[in-house]
Short mmCIF file of C-alpha atoms in Angstrom, two decimals:
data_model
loop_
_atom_site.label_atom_id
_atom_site.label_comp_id
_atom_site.label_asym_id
_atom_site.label_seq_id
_atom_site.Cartn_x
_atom_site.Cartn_y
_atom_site.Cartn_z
CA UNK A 1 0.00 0.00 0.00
CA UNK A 2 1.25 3.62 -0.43
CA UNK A 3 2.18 5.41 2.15
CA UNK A 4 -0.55 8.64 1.62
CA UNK A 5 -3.04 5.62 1.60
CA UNK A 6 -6.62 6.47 3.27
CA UNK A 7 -6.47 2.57 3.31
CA UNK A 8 -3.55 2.13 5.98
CA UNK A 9 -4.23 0.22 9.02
CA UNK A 10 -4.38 2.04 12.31
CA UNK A 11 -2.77 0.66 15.71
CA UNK A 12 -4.35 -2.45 17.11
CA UNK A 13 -7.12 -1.48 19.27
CA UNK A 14 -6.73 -3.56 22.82
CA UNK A 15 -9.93 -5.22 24.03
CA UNK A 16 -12.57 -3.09 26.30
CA UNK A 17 -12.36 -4.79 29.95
CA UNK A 18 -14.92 -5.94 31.80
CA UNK A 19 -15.62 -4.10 35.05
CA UNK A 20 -15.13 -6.27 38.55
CA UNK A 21 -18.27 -7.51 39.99
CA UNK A 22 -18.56 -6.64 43.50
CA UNK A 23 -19.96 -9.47 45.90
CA UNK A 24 -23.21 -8.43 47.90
CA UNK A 25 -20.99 -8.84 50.78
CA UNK A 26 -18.42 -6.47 49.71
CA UNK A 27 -20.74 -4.18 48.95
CA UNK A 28 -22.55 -4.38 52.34
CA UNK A 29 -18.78 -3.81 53.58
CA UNK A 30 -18.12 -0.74 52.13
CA UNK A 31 -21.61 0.95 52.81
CA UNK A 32 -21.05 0.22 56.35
CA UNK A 33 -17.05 1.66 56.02
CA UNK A 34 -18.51 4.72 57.21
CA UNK A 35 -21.01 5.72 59.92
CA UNK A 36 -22.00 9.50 58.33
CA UNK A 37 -25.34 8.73 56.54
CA UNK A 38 -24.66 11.73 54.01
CA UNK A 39 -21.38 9.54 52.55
CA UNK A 40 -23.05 6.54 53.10
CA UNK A 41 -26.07 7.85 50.28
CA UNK A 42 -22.96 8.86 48.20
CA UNK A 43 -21.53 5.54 47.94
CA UNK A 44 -24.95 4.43 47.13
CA UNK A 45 -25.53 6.61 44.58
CA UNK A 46 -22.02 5.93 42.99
CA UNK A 47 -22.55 2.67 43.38
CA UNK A 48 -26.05 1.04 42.74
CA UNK A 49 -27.63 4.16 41.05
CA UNK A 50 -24.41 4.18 38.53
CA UNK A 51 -23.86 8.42 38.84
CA UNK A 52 -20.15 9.69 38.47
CA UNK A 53 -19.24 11.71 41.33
CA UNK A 54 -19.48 15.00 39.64
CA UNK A 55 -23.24 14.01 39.91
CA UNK A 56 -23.18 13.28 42.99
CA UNK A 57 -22.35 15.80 44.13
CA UNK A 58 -24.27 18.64 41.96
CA UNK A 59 -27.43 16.65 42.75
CA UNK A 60 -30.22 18.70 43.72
CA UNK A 61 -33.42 18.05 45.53
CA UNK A 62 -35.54 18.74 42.54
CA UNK A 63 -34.12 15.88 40.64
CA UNK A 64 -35.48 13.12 42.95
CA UNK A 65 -38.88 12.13 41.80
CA UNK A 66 -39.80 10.28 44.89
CA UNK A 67 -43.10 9.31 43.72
CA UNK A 68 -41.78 7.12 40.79
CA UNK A 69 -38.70 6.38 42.72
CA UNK A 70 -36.30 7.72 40.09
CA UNK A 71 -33.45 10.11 40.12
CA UNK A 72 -33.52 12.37 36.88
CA UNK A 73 -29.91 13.95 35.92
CA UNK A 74 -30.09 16.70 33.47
CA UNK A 75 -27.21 17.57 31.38
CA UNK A 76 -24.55 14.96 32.62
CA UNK A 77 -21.94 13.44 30.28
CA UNK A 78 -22.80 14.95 26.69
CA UNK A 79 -24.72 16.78 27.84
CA UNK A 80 -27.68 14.29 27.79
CA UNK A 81 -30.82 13.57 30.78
CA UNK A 82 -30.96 10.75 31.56
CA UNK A 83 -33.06 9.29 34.80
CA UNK A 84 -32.46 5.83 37.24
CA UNK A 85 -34.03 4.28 39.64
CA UNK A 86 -33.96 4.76 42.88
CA UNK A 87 -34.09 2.32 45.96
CA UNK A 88 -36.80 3.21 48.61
CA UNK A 89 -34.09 2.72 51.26
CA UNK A 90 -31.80 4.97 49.51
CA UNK A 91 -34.61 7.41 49.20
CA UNK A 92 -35.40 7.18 52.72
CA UNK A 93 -32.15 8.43 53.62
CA UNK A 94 -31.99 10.95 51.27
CA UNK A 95 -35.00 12.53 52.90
CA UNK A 96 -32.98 12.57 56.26
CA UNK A 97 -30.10 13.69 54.58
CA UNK A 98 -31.54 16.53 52.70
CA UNK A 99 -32.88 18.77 55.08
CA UNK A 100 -31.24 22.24 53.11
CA UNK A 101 -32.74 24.33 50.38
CA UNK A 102 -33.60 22.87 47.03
CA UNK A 103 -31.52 25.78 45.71
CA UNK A 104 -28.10 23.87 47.11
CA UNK A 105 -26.99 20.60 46.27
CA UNK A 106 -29.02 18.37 47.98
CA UNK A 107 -26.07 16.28 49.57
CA UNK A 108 -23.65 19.40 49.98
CA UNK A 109 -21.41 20.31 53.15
CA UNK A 110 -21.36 22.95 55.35
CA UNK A 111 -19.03 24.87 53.55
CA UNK A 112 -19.07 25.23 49.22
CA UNK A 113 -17.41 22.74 47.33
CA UNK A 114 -17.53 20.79 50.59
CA UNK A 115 -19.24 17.20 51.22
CA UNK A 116 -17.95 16.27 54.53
#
């Protein structure tokens, strides 16, 4: 083949992993690693509602629609909305956990920027 060729082969792509499957008791072991129900909702949400931290974090009040138990994310990666479900334990303790204005992240510290 020439070298200017639009036919020349690219570098080998390497195989897409698959993720590690956590145990159910792993996962009971690192929701009980910490004894502050705010970070213990965060790991939840990383973890069984699938959001990226970022998300986490900006999560609002408004975008918990406790009556169909979903949690609706607007404008996350590419910009997209996208909602998921959400566990009636986990939004149990997001109604303790929330106890701030709907016009602050709903799982925000004391101080901005701030989750502990």
């Amino acid at each position: 083949m020439p070298r200017g060729s639009s036919k020349q082969r690219g570098a080998a792509r390497e195989p897409d992993l698959l993720p590690t499957v956590l145990s159910k008791q792993e996962v009971k072991r690192i929701l009980e690693a910490t004894d502050n129900l705010k970070h213990r909702c965060m790991l939840q949400l990383l973890y069984a509602g699938g959001l990226r931290i970022g998300e986490v974090i900006n999560l609002r009040i408004t975008d918990v629609r406790s009556d169909r138990n979903l949690l609706y994310l607007c404008g996350d990666k590419g910009k997209k909305n996208c909602t998921t479900l959400l566990s009636q334990k986990l939004l149990e303790n997001l109604r303790i956990t929330s106890n701030i204005s709907p016009k602050c992240g709903c799982l925000r510290g004391r101080r901005a920027g701030s989750t502990q």
